[in-house]
CSV table of C-alpha atoms in Angstrom, one decimal:
chain,number,residue,atom,x,y,z
A,1,UNK,CA,-17.1,-3.7,10.1
A,2,UNK,CA,-13.8,-4.0,8.9
A,3,UNK,CA,-12.7,-5.9,11.7
A,4,UNK,CA,-15.1,-8.5,11.6
A,5,UNK,CA,-14.8,-9.5,8.1
A,6,UNK,CA,-14.8,-13.3,7.8
A,7,UNK,CA,-14.1,-13.3,3.8
A,8,UNK,CA,-11.5,-12.2,1.5
A,9,UNK,CA,-12.5,-8.9,0.4
A,10,UNK,CA,-12.4,-8.2,-3.4
A,11,UNK,CA,-12.8,-4.7,-4.7
A,12,UNK,CA,-12.9,-3.6,-8.4
A,13,UNK,CA,-14.0,-0.2,-9.0
A,14,UNK,CA,-14.7,-0.4,-12.8
A,15,UNK,CA,-17.3,-3.1,-12.1
A,16,UNK,CA,-20.8,-2.0,-10.3
A,17,UNK,CA,-20.2,1.3,-8.6
A,18,UNK,CA,-21.2,4.8,-9.6
A,19,UNK,CA,-17.5,5.5,-10.7
A,20,UNK,CA,-18.2,2.7,-13.2
A,21,UNK,CA,-20.9,4.6,-14.3
A,22,UNK,CA,-18.6,7.8,-14.9
A,23,UNK,CA,-15.9,5.7,-16.4
A,24,UNK,CA,-17.9,5.0,-19.4
A,25,UNK,CA,-17.7,8.6,-20.4
A,26,UNK,CA,-14.1,9.1,-19.4
A,27,UNK,CA,-11.8,9.1,-22.4
A,28,UNK,CA,-8.7,8.6,-20.5
A,29,UNK,CA,-6.5,5.7,-21.4
A,30,UNK,CA,-6.9,3.4,-18.6
A,31,UNK,CA,-4.2,2.4,-16.2
A,32,UNK,CA,-5.1,-1.0,-14.6
A,33,UNK,CA,-3.9,-2.0,-11.5
A,34,UNK,CA,-3.9,-5.0,-9.3
A,35,UNK,CA,-3.5,-4.4,-5.4
A,36,UNK,CA,-2.7,-7.6,-3.4
A,37,UNK,CA,-2.2,-7.4,0.4
A,38,UNK,CA,-4.3,-7.4,3.9
A,39,UNK,CA,-6.0,-5.4,6.2
A,40,UNK,CA,-3.6,-2.8,6.1
A,41,UNK,CA,-4.1,-2.4,2.6
A,42,UNK,CA,-8.1,-2.9,2.6
A,43,UNK,CA,-8.3,-0.5,5.7
A,44,UNK,CA,-10.1,3.2,4.8
A,45,UNK,CA,-10.3,1.8,1.1
A,46,UNK,CA,-6.7,3.1,0.5
A,47,UNK,CA,-6.6,2.0,-3.0
A,48,UNK,CA,-9.8,3.8,-3.6
A,49,UNK,CA,-8.1,6.9,-2.4
A,50,UNK,CA,-5.4,6.6,-4.9
A,51,UNK,CA,-7.8,6.7,-7.8
A,52,UNK,CA,-9.3,9.7,-6.5
A,53,UNK,CA,-5.7,11.9,-5.9
A,54,UNK,CA,-5.2,10.9,-9.5
A,55,UNK,CA,-8.4,12.2,-10.7
A,56,UNK,CA,-7.9,15.4,-8.4
A,57,UNK,CA,-4.6,15.9,-9.7
A,58,UNK,CA,-5.7,15.9,-13.4
A,59,UNK,CA,-3.9,12.7,-13.8
A,60,UNK,CA,-3.9,11.8,-17.9
A,61,UNK,CA,-4.5,8.4,-17.2
A,62,UNK,CA,-7.3,6.6,-15.4
A,63,UNK,CA,-6.4,4.3,-12.6
A,64,UNK,CA,-8.4,1.4,-12.9
A,65,UNK,CA,-7.9,-0.4,-9.8
A,66,UNK,CA,-8.9,-4.2,-8.8
A,67,UNK,CA,-7.9,-5.1,-4.8
A,68,UNK,CA,-7.3,-8.4,-3.5
A,69,UNK,CA,-6.8,-8.0,0.3
A,70,UNK,CA,-7.3,-11.2,2.5
A,71,UNK,CA,-7.8,-10.4,6.3
A,72,UNK,CA,-4.7,-11.4,8.0
A,73,UNK,CA,-3.3,-12.3,4.7
A,74,UNK,CA,0.0,-13.1,4.4
A,75,UNK,CA,2.2,-13.6,1.3
A,76,UNK,CA,2.0,-17.5,1.5
A,77,UNK,CA,-1.8,-17.0,1.7
A,78,UNK,CA,-1.9,-14.8,-1.3
A,79,UNK,CA,0.2,-17.3,-3.0
A,80,UNK,CA,-2.0,-20.1,-2.4
A,81,UNK,CA,-5.5,-18.2,-2.9
A,82,UNK,CA,-7.1,-19.3,-6.2
A,83,UNK,CA,-8.6,-16.1,-7.0
A,84,UNK,CA,-5.3,-14.1,-6.5
A,85,UNK,CA,-3.4,-16.4,-8.7
A,86,UNK,CA,-6.3,-16.3,-11.4
A,87,UNK,CA,-5.7,-12.1,-11.1
A,88,UNK,CA,-2.1,-12.4,-11.4
A,89,UNK,CA,-2.4,-13.9,-15.0
A,90,UNK,CA,-4.7,-11.1,-16.2
A,91,UNK,CA,-3.0,-8.1,-18.0
A,92,UNK,CA,-1.9,-5.0,-15.6
A,93,UNK,CA,0.1,-1.9,-16.0
A,94,UNK,CA,1.0,-2.3,-12.5
A,95,UNK,CA,0.9,-4.8,-9.7
A,96,UNK,CA,1.1,-3.7,-6.0
A,97,UNK,CA,1.9,-6.3,-3.3
A,98,UNK,CA,1.8,-5.5,0.4
A,99,UNK,CA,3.1,-8.3,3.1
A,100,UNK,CA,1.9,-9.0,6.4
A,101,UNK,CA,3.1,-6.6,9.1
A,102,UNK,CA,4.9,-9.3,11.1
A,103,UNK,CA,6.9,-10.9,8.2
A,104,UNK,CA,10.3,-9.5,10.3
A,105,UNK,CA,9.3,-11.0,13.7
A,106,UNK,CA,10.3,-14.5,13.1
A,107,UNK,CA,13.0,-16.3,11.1
A,108,UNK,CA,10.3,-18.4,9.7
A,109,UNK,CA,8.2,-15.3,8.5
A,110,UNK,CA,11.0,-13.9,7.3
A,111,UNK,CA,11.8,-17.0,5.3
A,112,UNK,CA,8.2,-16.9,3.8
A,113,UNK,CA,8.5,-13.0,3.1
A,114,UNK,CA,11.4,-14.0,0.9
A,115,UNK,CA,10.0,-17.3,-0.7
A,116,UNK,CA,6.4,-16.0,-1.2
A,117,UNK,CA,7.3,-12.6,-2.5
A,118,UNK,CA,9.5,-13.7,-5.0
A,119,UNK,CA,6.7,-16.3,-6.3
A,120,UNK,CA,4.2,-13.5,-6.4
A,121,UNK,CA,6.7,-11.0,-8.2
A,122,UNK,CA,8.0,-13.4,-11.0
A,123,UNK,CA,4.2,-14.4,-11.1
A,124,UNK,CA,3.5,-10.9,-12.1
A,125,UNK,CA,6.5,-10.3,-14.2
A,126,UNK,CA,5.6,-13.2,-16.4
A,127,UNK,CA,2.7,-11.1,-17.8
A,128,UNK,CA,4.9,-8.1,-18.4
A,129,UNK,CA,3.1,-6.1,-15.2
A,130,UNK,CA,6.0,-4.5,-13.3
A,131,UNK,CA,5.6,-5.2,-9.5
A,132,UNK,CA,5.8,-2.7,-6.8
A,133,UNK,CA,6.0,-3.6,-3.4
A,134,UNK,CA,4.9,-1.5,-0.5
A,135,UNK,CA,7.6,-1.2,2.3
A,136,UNK,CA,5.6,-1.8,5.4
A,137,UNK,CA,5.5,0.5,8.4
A,138,UNK,CA,6.6,-0.7,11.8
A,139,UNK,CA,4.2,-1.3,14.3
A,140,UNK,CA,3.6,2.1,17.1
A,141,UNK,CA,5.4,2.3,20.4
A,142,UNK,CA,2.6,1.2,22.3
A,143,UNK,CA,3.1,-2.6,20.8
A,144,UNK,CA,7.1,-2.4,22.1
A,145,UNK,CA,6.6,-0.9,25.7
A,146,UNK,CA,7.1,-4.3,26.9
A,147,UNK,CA,10.4,-5.1,25.0
A,148,UNK,CA,13.8,-4.0,25.5
A,149,UNK,CA,14.4,-0.7,24.7
A,150,UNK,CA,15.9,0.1,20.9
A,151,UNK,CA,13.6,-3.0,19.8
A,152,UNK,CA,11.2,-0.6,17.6
A,153,UNK,CA,14.1,1.0,15.9
A,154,UNK,CA,15.9,-2.7,15.2
A,155,UNK,CA,12.5,-3.7,13.8
A,156,UNK,CA,12.3,-0.9,11.7
A,157,UNK,CA,16.0,-1.5,10.3
A,158,UNK,CA,15.1,-5.0,9.5
A,159,UNK,CA,12.2,-4.3,7.6
A,160,UNK,CA,14.2,-1.7,5.5
A,161,UNK,CA,17.0,-4.3,4.9
A,162,UNK,CA,14.8,-7.4,4.0
A,163,UNK,CA,12.7,-5.3,1.3
A,164,UNK,CA,15.9,-4.0,-0.1
A,165,UNK,CA,17.2,-7.6,-0.4
A,166,UNK,CA,13.8,-8.7,-1.9
A,167,UNK,CA,14.1,-5.8,-4.6
A,168,UNK,CA,17.6,-6.7,-5.6
A,169,UNK,CA,16.7,-10.5,-5.8
A,170,UNK,CA,13.6,-9.6,-8.0
A,171,UNK,CA,13.9,-6.4,-9.6
A,172,UNK,CA,10.6,-5.1,-8.0
A,173,UNK,CA,10.3,-1.4,-7.2
A,174,UNK,CA,10.0,-0.4,-3.9
A,175,UNK,CA,7.5,2.4,-2.6
A,176,UNK,CA,9.0,3.4,1.0
A,177,UNK,CA,6.0,4.3,2.9
A,178,UNK,CA,7.4,3.3,6.1
A,179,UNK,CA,10.1,6.2,5.6
A,180,UNK,CA,7.3,8.6,5.0
A,181,UNK,CA,5.3,7.1,7.9
A,182,UNK,CA,8.3,7.7,10.4
A,183,UNK,CA,9.1,11.2,9.1
A,184,UNK,CA,5.7,12.2,9.6
A,185,UNK,CA,5.1,10.5,12.9
A,186,UNK,CA,8.5,12.1,14.4
A,187,UNK,CA,7.7,15.4,13.2
A,188,UNK,CA,3.9,15.9,13.8
A,189,UNK,CA,3.1,13.1,16.5
A,190,UNK,CA,0.1,14.5,17.2
A,191,UNK,CA,-1.1,13.5,13.9
A,192,UNK,CA,-2.9,10.1,14.3
A,193,UNK,CA,-1.4,7.2,11.9
A,194,UNK,CA,-2.0,4.3,13.9
A,195,UNK,CA,-5.4,3.0,14.7
A,196,UNK,CA,-4.4,0.2,17.1
A,197,UNK,CA,-0.5,0.3,16.7
A,198,UNK,CA,-0.5,-1.8,13.6
A,199,UNK,CA,-3.7,-0.6,11.3
A,200,UNK,CA,-3.7,2.7,9.7
A,201,UNK,CA,-6.3,5.4,10.9
A,202,UNK,CA,-8.0,7.4,7.8
A,203,UNK,CA,-4.6,9.9,7.8
A,204,UNK,CA,-2.4,6.8,7.5
A,205,UNK,CA,-3.9,5.3,4.5
A,206,UNK,CA,-3.8,8.6,3.1
A,207,UNK,CA,-0.1,8.7,3.6
A,208,UNK,CA,0.2,5.2,1.7
A,209,UNK,CA,-2.3,6.4,-1.1
A,210,UNK,CA,-0.2,9.5,-1.5
A,211,UNK,CA,3.0,8.1,-1.6
A,212,UNK,CA,2.1,5.7,-4.1
A,213,UNK,CA,0.6,8.2,-6.4
A,214,UNK,CA,3.8,9.9,-6.3
A,215,UNK,CA,5.6,6.7,-7.4
A,216,UNK,CA,3.2,6.4,-10.1
A,217,UNK,CA,2.8,9.4,-11.3
A,218,UNK,CA,6.8,10.4,-11.2
A,219,UNK,CA,5.5,13.8,-9.4
A,220,UNK,CA,5.9,15.0,-5.5
A,221,UNK,CA,2.0,14.8,-4.9
A,222,UNK,CA,1.6,18.7,-4.5
A,223,UNK,CA,-1.3,18.7,-7.0
A,224,UNK,CA,-3.4,16.3,-5.4
A,225,UNK,CA,-6.0,18.2,-3.8
A,226,UNK,CA,-8.6,15.1,-2.7
A,227,UNK,CA,-9.0,14.9,1.0
A,228,UNK,CA,-11.1,12.6,2.5
A,229,UNK,CA,-14.0,13.1,4.9
A,230,UNK,CA,-12.9,13.2,8.4
A,231,UNK,CA,-9.4,14.3,7.9
A,232,UNK,CA,-8.7,17.9,7.9
A,233,UNK,CA,-6.7,19.8,4.9
A,234,UNK,CA,-4.1,20.8,7.8
A,235,UNK,CA,-3.6,16.9,8.2
A,236,UNK,CA,-3.2,16.2,4.6
A,237,UNK,CA,-1.0,19.3,3.8
A,238,UNK,CA,1.9,17.9,6.3
A,239,UNK,CA,1.6,14.3,4.7
A,240,UNK,CA,1.7,16.0,1.1
A,241,UNK,CA,4.8,18.3,2.3
A,242,UNK,CA,6.7,15.1,3.9
A,243,UNK,CA,6.0,12.9,0.9
A,244,UNK,CA,7.1,15.6,-1.4
A,245,UNK,CA,10.7,16.3,0.7
A,246,UNK,CA,11.4,12.8,-0.1
A,247,UNK,CA,10.3,12.2,-3.4
A,248,UNK,CA,12.2,15.3,-4.8
């Protein structure tokens, strides 16, 4: 299963899938996207959700998605990974980066976040692909129960500041999944977003994918009708409403 993966996941929608067969008859212009990330990225096939959302909303472009997501992957690990570097040299319409969840938990981690984040962003920019960085959500409350009061809010604030700084340094665009996540978590605490205090549930991955779709489409995401098996239409509606409220 996902948690037992011992090697990097490499997922390419256009090759070797039923979707690839359908794509041969899909005359829409292709929009190639590269995802570079980690387990937060590949849980529940979040990039695949993005493609299905775009199709369900009648997107005029075909989202052709390739993902290079390393288990326990950090930006440093991605930078040092030959396959990631090879992919970055190809032509993409968009490159999406997702950093490690604990990047803000130590001074060394933060330094690596800026160092290797900038390296990956510059590499994407060198081929003309505008990089997009997912602002990571903060860990769940259970992982802070032994910490001093207010530590979770402090960590969330540091995430926001560090990502804003990285964007200012490099010109990379931000997709603030963390902000939407907190809004949904506060407004609908019964909606499960965390699988283990860190990784996303199906609902959490749906939230990430929908926030990305709103960003790439320039819409509020309300045209999306796709709801994955195992998730209720009511849960999807809550997430769509929150995403829409933040992007309008």
